[in-house]
Amino acid sequence: MNVQDYDEVPAFLGEWGPFQKSVFFLLSLTIIPNGYAGLVMVFLADTPQHSCRLPNSTDVTTGGTVNLSLRLPVEEVDGERVYSKCARFKTHVGDGLNGTTRETEPCADGWEYSTDRYTSTIVSEWNLVCDDNWKGPFTVSVFFMGMLCGSLISGLLSDRYGRKIILFVSMALQTVFSLILVSSQSWAMFSILFFIIGFVQISKYIVMFILGSELLGKTVRIAYGTLGVCLFFALGSVVLPIFAYFIRDWRMLLLALSLPQILYMPLWWFIPESPRWLLSQGRVEEAEVIVQAAAKRNGIKHTAVIFENRSDQECMLPTGDKHAHTYLDLVRTSNLRNITIIAMFVWIISSVGYFGLSFSIPNMHGDPYINCFISAATEIVSYVIAWILLRTSPRRISLACIVVFSGVLLLLIQIVPSDHHVLITIMTMISKFGYAAAFSMIFVFSAELYPTVVRNMGFGVCSMASRIGSIISPYFAYLETYNKVLPFILMGSLSVMAGIFCLVLPETFGQPLPQTIQQVQPMIWWTTKRNDIIAVAEKDKKVENEHLNSQIDAV
């Protein structure tokens, strides 16, 4: 069998045989640690109840217990009067001063932390409270900064050295540095290691996604990106609160979550390299061995040579637009530039909504372990719904409705009486449900918006925008310490705006994937007439042709 187009290979192997099932399941299995790698900070960086540590005193005790009203000033927080967490009275009651005139001072002797919920967290370990309370959310941002850097170079590394090797190197590094993280001796050391974990974690995710897309057939790829990758990611999120409930010490929790990752290493002998990548590197014999083994696994008796050295080297070359494309092509024409700007904005807001609400779980009413478990479990349902919508409904309409609905729910929280805690928690959970579905849908939608010649670059830019959203997301949860509804107002307003912008993106459902920039469908502006659309398309085509001619002249 001579295959001139590699896309014929999955058809030759069948769409859903034992080979495809094993690749689908094993690659999806590797994503489980990603589900809790960053969200573990919900428990690791939660702030226990605390107050200033008081020096031993015998003149202000009641029944052997220090009378806090004589030692700690009272502050008003969210309408309630509570003891200060960051100050204490400088003078004793015996100094002849009343409570209104006594001077206060910072917690010079450190803090006392409640152990009702946690044995220890990084907050209680390194006193990340009061003047240093910014370090908690910043630590989460550091993790996402690592993801941003990892997303920039992981594709280059996998293109250079191969999908499989980078996948397993990333998994090994994630395991090693997660174990080292357990022994962190300072907040700075923890942050540096957490940055590295974010770096290798996103590298593993991207390479795993690419490898699965190249090994599986066209009809299985959407299921792989939603039911496979997203469902197993949600499974990792479900596992997290279960472990955290039984393990209340942050070091032991990290250890328990990190050790099972060692079990992934034997998968090296069961997950193959991408034959498509091997062909692009001229390693035809290795690609032949993998496809022949896959055919045998699927019960296909075949002895003929599948790939021929000369023809398959030629078939891997692009057959359409021959000139080199760069990131500038994403903004060179007005249509693709507008698509890129709006897609980046939607990615940022979806990321802010998903992670912002995830890190707000400790601030919600009720048990944080139950809230986290329910939140993660509902994600599984959201990914199934996203998969159904991707198969049956227009992309832009479905995505816009979900994002707007999530935003409106958050905006409505401000009119709910503050004592209706259960209702507020339910509305927040439903909103996160919507953001999770939107996140999985926008992966597929963005890949369909861009033409083949710049699809990887366009998808990479959108993914980088998502990392920006995740970096700032912890501070939305942090705003709750100042105003309970402010994060909901900000996220809700931005989500409604993002949903409206989704409606002007081109529709891709049921449409063939564009191959060149000229084939990209125009934006759908409500005030735009048909003649204006044609004029814009012709203008963009002219710009692209001029760029192509300039490159030809240079050659």
Coordinates of C-alpha atoms in Angstrom, one line a residue:
M1 CA 0.0 0.0 0.0
N2 CA 1.5 3.3 -1.1
V3 CA 0.1 6.2 1.0
Q4 CA 0.8 9.6 -0.7
D5 CA -1.2 11.5 1.9
Y6 CA -0.5 10.6 5.5
D7 CA -4.2 11.3 6.5
E8 CA -5.0 8.1 4.6
V9 CA -3.1 6.1 7.2
P10 CA -5.7 6.3 10.0
A11 CA -8.4 5.3 7.5
F12 CA -6.3 2.3 6.5
L13 CA -5.8 1.3 10.2
G14 CA -9.5 1.9 11.1
E15 CA -10.9 4.7 13.3
W16 CA -11.4 2.9 16.6
G17 CA -9.4 -0.3 16.9
P18 CA -7.4 -1.6 19.8
F19 CA -4.4 0.6 18.8
Q20 CA -6.5 3.8 18.8
K21 CA -8.2 2.8 22.1
S22 CA -4.9 2.2 23.8
V23 CA -3.4 5.5 22.5
F24 CA -6.6 7.4 23.5
F25 CA -6.7 6.0 27.0
L26 CA -3.0 6.0 27.9
L27 CA -2.4 9.5 26.7
S28 CA -5.5 10.8 28.5
L29 CA -4.3 9.0 31.6
T30 CA -1.1 11.1 31.7
I31 CA -3.1 14.3 32.0
I32 CA -4.5 13.4 35.5
P33 CA -1.7 15.2 37.4
N34 CA -2.3 18.4 35.4
G35 CA -5.8 18.4 37.0
Y36 CA -4.4 19.1 40.5
A37 CA -0.9 20.5 39.8
G38 CA -2.0 24.1 40.0
L39 CA -5.3 23.7 41.8
V40 CA -3.5 22.1 44.8
M41 CA -2.8 25.6 45.9
V42 CA -6.5 25.9 46.9
F43 CA -5.4 23.9 50.0
L44 CA -1.7 24.5 50.2
A45 CA -2.0 28.3 50.2
D46 CA -5.3 28.6 52.1
T47 CA -5.0 31.0 55.1
P48 CA -6.1 29.5 58.4
Q49 CA -7.7 31.6 61.1
H50 CA -4.9 33.5 62.9
S51 CA -4.0 36.3 65.3
C52 CA -1.0 37.8 66.8
R53 CA 1.0 35.5 69.1
L54 CA 0.7 37.0 72.6
P55 CA 3.4 36.9 75.3
N56 CA 2.8 34.9 78.4
S57 CA 0.7 36.8 80.9
T58 CA -0.9 36.0 84.2
D59 CA -2.9 39.1 85.0
V60 CA -5.4 38.9 82.2
T61 CA -6.6 35.4 82.1
T62 CA -10.1 33.9 82.6
G63 CA -10.2 30.3 83.5
G64 CA -6.6 29.9 82.3
T65 CA -7.4 31.4 78.9
V66 CA -6.0 34.8 77.8
N67 CA -8.8 37.4 77.5
L68 CA -8.3 38.4 73.9
S69 CA -10.4 41.6 74.2
L70 CA -7.7 43.0 76.5
R71 CA -4.9 42.1 74.1
L72 CA -6.3 42.4 70.6
P73 CA -8.0 45.4 69.0
V74 CA -11.4 44.8 67.3
E75 CA -12.0 45.6 63.6
E76 CA -15.0 45.6 61.4
V77 CA -14.8 43.2 58.4
D78 CA -17.9 42.7 56.1
G79 CA -20.1 44.2 58.7
E80 CA -18.8 41.9 61.5
R81 CA -16.6 42.9 64.4
V82 CA -13.7 40.6 64.7
Y83 CA -10.3 40.5 66.5
S84 CA -7.5 42.0 64.4
K85 CA -5.3 39.5 62.6
C86 CA -2.4 41.8 62.1
A87 CA -2.1 44.0 65.2
R88 CA -2.1 43.8 69.0
F89 CA -2.2 46.3 71.8
K90 CA 1.2 47.6 72.6
T91 CA 0.4 48.3 76.3
H92 CA -1.1 46.1 79.0
V93 CA -4.4 46.8 80.6
G94 CA -2.6 47.4 83.8
D95 CA -0.9 50.5 82.4
G96 CA -4.0 52.6 83.3
L97 CA -5.1 53.1 79.6
N98 CA -8.5 52.3 78.2
G99 CA -9.2 50.4 75.0
T100 CA -9.8 53.5 73.0
T101 CA -6.5 55.2 73.7
R102 CA -4.1 52.2 73.9
E103 CA -1.6 52.1 71.1
T104 CA -1.3 49.1 68.7
E105 CA 1.7 47.4 67.1
P106 CA 2.3 44.7 64.5
C107 CA 2.6 41.1 65.5
A108 CA 6.2 41.3 66.7
D109 CA 6.2 37.8 68.1
G110 CA 4.6 36.1 65.0
W111 CA 1.2 34.6 64.7
E112 CA -0.9 31.8 66.2
Y113 CA -2.7 29.7 63.6
S114 CA -5.8 27.6 64.0
T115 CA -5.4 23.9 63.3
D116 CA -9.1 23.1 63.1
R117 CA -8.9 22.6 59.3
Y118 CA -5.2 22.3 58.4
T119 CA -2.2 20.9 60.3
S120 CA -0.1 23.2 58.2
T121 CA -0.1 25.2 55.0
I122 CA 2.6 27.2 53.3
V123 CA 0.9 30.3 54.7
S124 CA 1.3 29.1 58.3
E125 CA 4.7 27.7 57.6
W126 CA 6.2 30.9 56.3
N127 CA 3.8 33.5 57.8
L128 CA 2.3 34.7 54.4
V129 CA -0.2 37.0 56.1
C130 CA -0.7 40.7 56.8
D131 CA 2.0 42.6 55.0
D132 CA 3.1 39.4 53.2
N133 CA -0.4 38.2 52.3
W134 CA 0.3 39.0 48.6
K135 CA 2.8 36.1 48.4
G136 CA 0.0 33.5 48.5
P137 CA -1.7 34.5 45.2
F138 CA 1.7 35.5 43.7
T139 CA 2.9 31.9 44.2
V140 CA 0.0 30.7 42.1
S141 CA 0.8 33.4 39.5
V142 CA 4.4 32.1 39.4
F143 CA 3.1 28.7 38.5
F144 CA 1.2 30.1 35.6
M145 CA 4.2 32.2 34.5
G146 CA 6.1 28.9 34.2
M147 CA 3.3 27.6 32.1
L148 CA 3.5 30.7 29.9
C149 CA 7.3 30.1 29.3
G150 CA 6.7 26.4 28.8
S151 CA 4.1 27.0 26.1
L152 CA 6.5 29.2 24.2
I153 CA 9.2 26.6 23.7
S154 CA 7.6 23.2 24.1
G155 CA 6.4 23.1 20.5
L156 CA 9.8 24.0 19.3
L157 CA 11.4 21.2 21.4
S158 CA 8.9 18.6 20.2
D159 CA 9.4 19.6 16.6
R160 CA 13.2 19.3 17.0
Y161 CA 13.5 16.2 19.2
G162 CA 10.2 14.3 18.8
R163 CA 6.8 14.2 20.6
K164 CA 7.5 11.1 22.6
I165 CA 10.8 12.0 24.1
I166 CA 9.7 15.5 25.2
L167 CA 6.5 14.0 26.6
F168 CA 8.3 11.6 28.9
V169 CA 11.1 14.0 29.8
S170 CA 8.4 16.4 30.9
M171 CA 6.6 13.8 32.9
A172 CA 9.9 12.7 34.6
L173 CA 10.8 16.3 35.4
Q174 CA 7.3 17.0 36.8
T175 CA 7.6 14.1 39.1
V176 CA 11.2 14.9 40.3
F177 CA 10.5 18.5 41.0
S178 CA 7.2 17.8 42.7
L179 CA 9.1 15.5 45.1
I180 CA 11.8 18.1 45.6
L181 CA 9.0 20.7 46.3
V182 CA 8.1 18.7 49.4
S183 CA 11.4 19.6 51.0
S184 CA 11.2 23.4 50.3
Q185 CA 12.9 25.3 53.1
S186 CA 11.6 28.8 52.2
W187 CA 8.9 30.5 50.3
A188 CA 11.4 31.7 47.6
M189 CA 12.6 28.1 47.1
F190 CA 9.0 26.9 46.9
S191 CA 8.2 29.5 44.3
I192 CA 11.2 28.7 42.1
L193 CA 10.4 25.0 42.1
F194 CA 6.7 25.7 41.5
F195 CA 7.7 27.8 38.4
I196 CA 9.6 24.8 37.0
I197 CA 6.7 22.5 37.6
G198 CA 4.4 24.9 35.7
F199 CA 6.9 25.0 32.9
V200 CA 7.2 21.2 32.5
Q201 CA 3.5 20.6 33.2
I202 CA 2.3 22.7 30.2
S203 CA 5.0 21.3 28.0
K204 CA 3.7 17.8 28.8
Y205 CA 0.1 18.9 28.1
I206 CA 0.8 20.5 24.7
V207 CA 3.0 17.6 23.5
M208 CA 0.5 15.1 24.7
F209 CA -2.3 16.9 22.9
I210 CA -0.2 17.1 19.6
L211 CA 0.9 13.5 19.8
G212 CA -2.7 12.2 20.3
S213 CA -4.0 14.4 17.4
E214 CA -1.3 13.0 15.1
L215 CA -1.8 9.4 16.1
L216 CA -5.7 9.4 16.0
G217 CA -8.0 9.8 13.0
K218 CA -10.1 12.8 12.2
T219 CA -13.3 11.6 13.7
V220 CA -11.7 10.7 17.0
R221 CA -9.8 13.9 17.5
I222 CA -12.8 16.0 18.8
A223 CA -13.6 13.2 21.3
Y224 CA -9.9 13.0 22.3
G225 CA -9.8 16.8 23.0
T226 CA -13.0 16.8 25.1
L227 CA -13.9 13.3 26.4
G228 CA -10.3 12.3 26.6
V229 CA -8.1 15.1 27.7
C230 CA -10.7 17.3 29.5
L231 CA -12.4 14.4 31.3
F232 CA -9.2 13.0 32.7
F233 CA -8.1 16.5 33.7
A234 CA -11.4 16.8 35.6
L235 CA -10.6 13.4 37.2
G236 CA -7.4 14.9 38.6
S237 CA -9.4 17.8 40.0
V238 CA -11.8 15.2 41.7
V239 CA -8.9 13.3 43.2
L240 CA -7.5 16.5 44.8
P241 CA -10.1 17.2 47.5
I242 CA -10.3 13.5 48.4
F243 CA -6.5 13.4 49.1
A244 CA -6.6 16.9 50.8
Y245 CA -9.5 15.8 53.1
F246 CA -7.5 12.9 54.6
I247 CA -4.1 14.6 54.5
R248 CA -4.1 18.0 56.2
D249 CA -0.3 18.7 56.2
W250 CA 0.9 20.4 53.0
R251 CA 4.1 18.5 52.7
M252 CA 2.5 15.1 53.1
L253 CA -0.3 16.1 50.7
L254 CA 2.2 17.0 48.0
L255 CA 4.1 13.8 48.6
A256 CA 1.0 11.7 48.3
L257 CA 0.0 13.4 45.0
S258 CA 3.5 13.2 43.5
L259 CA 4.6 9.6 44.2
P260 CA 1.9 8.0 41.9
Q261 CA 3.4 9.9 39.0
I262 CA 6.3 7.5 39.0
L263 CA 3.9 4.8 37.6
Y264 CA 3.7 6.7 34.3
M265 CA 7.3 5.9 33.3
P266 CA 6.6 2.3 32.1
L267 CA 4.2 3.8 29.5
W268 CA 7.2 4.5 27.4
W269 CA 6.9 1.0 26.0
F270 CA 3.2 1.4 25.1
I271 CA 3.0 4.9 23.6
P272 CA 4.5 5.2 20.2
E273 CA 6.2 8.1 18.5
S274 CA 4.2 10.1 15.9
P275 CA 4.8 8.5 12.5
R276 CA 3.9 11.9 10.9
W277 CA 6.8 13.6 12.8
L278 CA 9.1 10.7 11.9
L279 CA 8.3 11.1 8.2
S280 CA 8.9 14.9 8.4
Q281 CA 12.4 14.0 9.8
G282 CA 13.1 11.5 7.0
R283 CA 13.0 8.5 9.4
V284 CA 10.7 6.5 7.1
E285 CA 11.8 3.1 8.4
E286 CA 10.8 3.9 12.0
A287 CA 7.4 5.3 10.8
E288 CA 6.9 2.1 8.8
V289 CA 7.6 -0.1 11.9
I290 CA 5.1 1.8 14.0
V291 CA 2.2 1.8 11.5
Q292 CA 2.8 -1.9 10.7
A293 CA 2.7 -2.7 14.4
A294 CA -0.6 -0.7 14.7
A295 CA -2.0 -2.6 11.8
K296 CA -1.1 -5.9 13.4
R297 CA -2.6 -4.7 16.7
N298 CA -5.9 -3.9 14.9
G299 CA -5.9 -7.3 13.2
I300 CA -5.1 -6.1 9.8
K301 CA -2.9 -8.5 7.8
H302 CA -0.6 -6.4 5.7
T303 CA 2.9 -7.2 4.3
A304 CA 3.3 -4.5 1.6
V305 CA 5.4 -1.5 2.2
I306 CA 3.3 1.4 3.5
F307 CA 5.7 4.3 3.0
E308 CA 8.1 4.7 0.2
N309 CA 11.1 6.9 1.0
R310 CA 11.0 9.2 -2.0
S311 CA 7.2 9.6 -2.3
D312 CA 6.6 10.1 1.4
Q313 CA 9.3 12.7 1.8
E314 CA 7.5 14.6 -0.9
C315 CA 4.0 14.1 0.5
M316 CA 5.0 15.7 3.8
L317 CA 5.8 19.0 2.1
P318 CA 3.1 21.7 2.0
T319 CA 1.2 21.7 -1.3
G320 CA -0.7 25.0 -1.0
D321 CA 0.9 28.3 0.0
K322 CA 4.6 27.8 -0.5
H323 CA 6.0 31.0 1.0
A324 CA 7.2 31.1 4.6
H325 CA 4.7 32.4 7.2
T326 CA 5.4 34.1 10.5
Y327 CA 3.5 35.4 13.5
L328 CA 3.1 38.7 11.6
D329 CA 0.7 37.0 9.3
L330 CA -1.8 36.8 12.2
V331 CA -2.1 40.6 12.0
R332 CA -1.2 41.5 8.4
T333 CA -4.8 41.3 7.1
S334 CA -7.6 43.1 8.9
N335 CA -9.9 40.0 9.0
L336 CA -7.3 37.7 10.6
R337 CA -6.1 40.4 12.8
N338 CA -9.6 41.0 14.2
I339 CA -10.1 37.2 14.7
T340 CA -6.8 37.0 16.6
I341 CA -7.6 39.9 18.9
I342 CA -11.1 38.7 19.7
A343 CA -10.0 35.1 20.2
M344 CA -7.2 36.1 22.5
F345 CA -9.7 38.2 24.6
V346 CA -12.1 35.3 24.9
W347 CA -9.3 32.9 25.9
I348 CA -8.2 35.4 28.6
I349 CA -11.7 35.8 30.1
S350 CA -12.4 32.1 30.0
S351 CA -9.2 31.4 31.9
V352 CA -9.8 34.2 34.4
G353 CA -13.3 32.8 35.0
Y354 CA -12.3 29.2 35.4
F355 CA -9.2 29.7 37.6
G356 CA -10.6 32.7 39.4
L357 CA -13.6 30.8 40.6
S358 CA -11.5 27.7 41.3
F359 CA -9.2 29.6 43.7
S360 CA -12.2 31.3 45.3
I361 CA -13.4 27.9 46.7
P362 CA -11.9 28.4 50.2
N363 CA -13.8 31.7 50.4
M364 CA -17.1 30.2 49.6
H365 CA -19.6 29.3 52.3
G366 CA -19.4 25.6 53.5
D367 CA -16.8 23.0 53.6
P368 CA -14.0 23.7 51.1
Y369 CA -13.4 20.0 50.5
I370 CA -17.0 19.3 49.6
N371 CA -17.2 22.5 47.5
C372 CA -14.0 21.6 45.6
F373 CA -15.2 18.0 45.0
I374 CA -18.6 19.2 43.7
S375 CA -17.0 21.8 41.5
A376 CA -14.6 19.2 40.0
A377 CA -17.4 16.6 39.5
T378 CA -19.6 19.1 37.7
E379 CA -16.8 19.7 35.2
I380 CA -17.1 16.1 34.0
V381 CA -20.7 16.9 33.0
S382 CA -19.7 20.2 31.4
Y383 CA -17.1 18.5 29.2
V384 CA -19.7 15.9 28.0
I385 CA -22.1 18.8 27.2
A386 CA -19.3 20.6 25.3
W387 CA -18.6 17.5 23.3
I388 CA -22.3 17.2 22.3
L389 CA -22.5 20.9 21.4
L390 CA -19.3 20.6 19.3
R391 CA -20.9 17.8 17.3
T392 CA -24.3 19.3 16.8
S393 CA -24.4 23.1 17.2
P394 CA -22.9 26.3 15.7
R395 CA -19.6 27.1 17.5
R396 CA -20.0 30.9 18.0
I397 CA -23.6 30.7 19.1
S398 CA -23.0 27.9 21.6
L399 CA -19.8 29.5 23.0
A400 CA -21.4 33.0 23.2
C401 CA -24.5 31.7 25.1
I402 CA -22.4 29.7 27.6
V403 CA -20.0 32.6 28.3
V404 CA -22.8 35.2 28.6
F405 CA -24.8 32.9 30.9
S406 CA -21.9 32.4 33.2
G407 CA -21.2 36.1 33.3
V408 CA -24.8 37.1 34.0
L409 CA -25.0 34.6 36.9
L410 CA -22.0 36.2 38.5
L411 CA -23.5 39.7 38.0
L412 CA -26.7 38.6 39.7
I413 CA -24.8 37.5 42.8
Q414 CA -24.5 41.1 43.9
I415 CA -28.3 41.4 44.3
V416 CA -28.6 38.2 46.4
P417 CA -28.7 38.9 50.1
S418 CA -25.3 38.2 51.7
D419 CA -26.8 35.7 54.2
H420 CA -28.1 33.5 51.4
H421 CA -24.7 31.6 51.3
V422 CA -26.0 28.4 49.7
L423 CA -27.6 30.2 46.8
I424 CA -24.4 32.2 46.2
T425 CA -22.3 29.0 46.2
I426 CA -24.7 27.3 43.8
M427 CA -24.6 30.3 41.4
T428 CA -20.8 30.3 41.5
M429 CA -20.6 26.6 40.9
I430 CA -22.9 26.9 37.8
S431 CA -20.8 29.7 36.5
K432 CA -17.6 27.6 36.8
F433 CA -19.5 24.8 35.1
G434 CA -20.0 27.2 32.1
Y435 CA -16.4 28.4 32.0
A436 CA -15.2 24.8 32.0
A437 CA -17.4 24.0 29.0
A438 CA -16.3 27.2 27.3
F439 CA -12.7 26.3 27.8
S440 CA -12.9 23.0 26.1
M441 CA -15.0 24.4 23.2
I442 CA -12.7 27.2 22.5
F443 CA -9.8 24.8 21.9
V444 CA -11.6 23.3 19.0
F445 CA -13.1 26.6 17.8
S446 CA -9.8 28.4 17.6
A447 CA -8.1 25.5 15.7
E448 CA -10.9 25.8 13.1
L449 CA -10.7 29.6 12.8
Y450 CA -7.1 29.7 11.6
P451 CA -5.9 28.5 8.2
T452 CA -3.5 25.6 8.0
V453 CA -0.5 27.8 7.1
V454 CA -0.7 29.7 10.4
R455 CA -2.9 27.3 12.5
N456 CA -0.1 26.3 15.0
M457 CA 1.0 29.9 15.4
G458 CA -2.6 31.2 15.9
F459 CA -3.3 28.5 18.4
G460 CA -0.1 29.2 20.2
V461 CA -0.8 32.9 20.5
C462 CA -4.3 32.1 21.9
S463 CA -2.8 29.6 24.4
M464 CA -0.3 32.3 25.5
A465 CA -3.2 34.7 26.1
S466 CA -4.9 32.1 28.2
R467 CA -1.8 31.9 30.4
I468 CA -2.0 35.7 30.9
G469 CA -5.5 35.2 32.2
S470 CA -4.5 32.4 34.5
I471 CA -1.6 34.5 35.9
I472 CA -3.9 37.3 37.0
S473 CA -6.8 35.0 38.1
P474 CA -5.6 34.5 41.7
Y475 CA -5.9 38.2 42.3
F476 CA -9.6 38.1 41.4
A477 CA -10.0 35.7 44.3
Y478 CA -7.7 37.9 46.4
L479 CA -10.1 40.9 45.9
E480 CA -12.7 39.0 48.0
T481 CA -10.7 40.0 51.1
Y482 CA -11.6 43.6 50.4
N483 CA -15.1 43.3 48.8
K484 CA -17.0 40.0 48.6
V485 CA -18.9 40.9 45.3
L486 CA -16.2 42.9 43.5
P487 CA -14.6 39.8 41.8
F488 CA -18.0 38.6 40.6
I489 CA -18.8 42.0 39.1
L490 CA -15.5 42.2 37.3
M491 CA -15.6 38.6 36.0
G492 CA -19.3 38.9 35.1
S493 CA -18.9 42.1 33.1
L494 CA -15.9 40.9 31.2
S495 CA -17.6 37.6 30.4
V496 CA -20.7 39.3 29.0
M497 CA -18.5 41.4 26.8
A498 CA -16.5 38.3 25.7
G499 CA -19.7 36.5 24.8
I500 CA -20.9 39.3 22.6
F501 CA -17.6 39.4 20.8
C502 CA -17.9 35.7 20.1
L503 CA -21.0 36.4 17.9
V504 CA -18.9 38.4 15.4
L505 CA -16.4 35.5 14.8
P506 CA -16.8 33.5 11.7
E507 CA -18.9 30.3 12.0
T508 CA -16.8 27.1 11.4
F509 CA -19.4 24.4 12.2
G510 CA -19.8 22.2 9.1
Q511 CA -17.3 24.3 7.2
P512 CA -14.1 22.9 5.6
L513 CA -10.9 24.0 7.4
P514 CA -9.3 27.0 5.6
Q515 CA -5.9 26.1 4.0
T516 CA -4.7 29.6 3.2
I517 CA -5.3 33.1 4.7
Q518 CA -7.5 34.1 1.7
Q519 CA -9.9 31.2 2.6
V520 CA -10.6 32.5 6.1
Q521 CA -14.2 33.5 6.4
P522 CA -14.9 37.2 7.1
M523 CA -16.0 38.5 10.5
I524 CA -19.8 38.8 11.0
W525 CA -20.4 42.5 11.8
W526 CA -24.1 43.4 12.3
T527 CA -23.7 46.6 10.3
T528 CA -21.6 45.1 7.5
K529 CA -23.3 44.7 4.2
R530 CA -22.5 42.0 1.7
N531 CA -20.6 44.3 -0.6
D532 CA -18.5 45.5 2.3
I533 CA -17.6 41.9 3.2
I534 CA -16.5 41.3 -0.4
A535 CA -14.5 44.5 -0.4
V536 CA -12.7 43.5 2.8
A537 CA -12.0 40.0 1.5
E538 CA -10.5 41.4 -1.7
K539 CA -8.4 43.9 0.2
D540 CA -7.0 41.2 2.4
K541 CA -6.3 39.0 -0.6
K542 CA -4.5 41.9 -2.2
V543 CA -2.4 42.4 0.9
E544 CA -1.5 38.7 1.1
N545 CA -0.6 38.6 -2.6
E546 CA 1.6 41.6 -2.3
H547 CA 3.4 39.9 0.6
L548 CA 3.8 36.7 -1.4
N549 CA 5.1 38.6 -4.4
S550 CA 7.7 40.4 -2.2
Q551 CA 8.9 37.1 -0.9
I552 CA 9.2 35.7 -4.4
D553 CA 11.1 38.7 -5.5
A554 CA 13.5 38.3 -2.6
V555 CA 14.1 34.7 -3.6

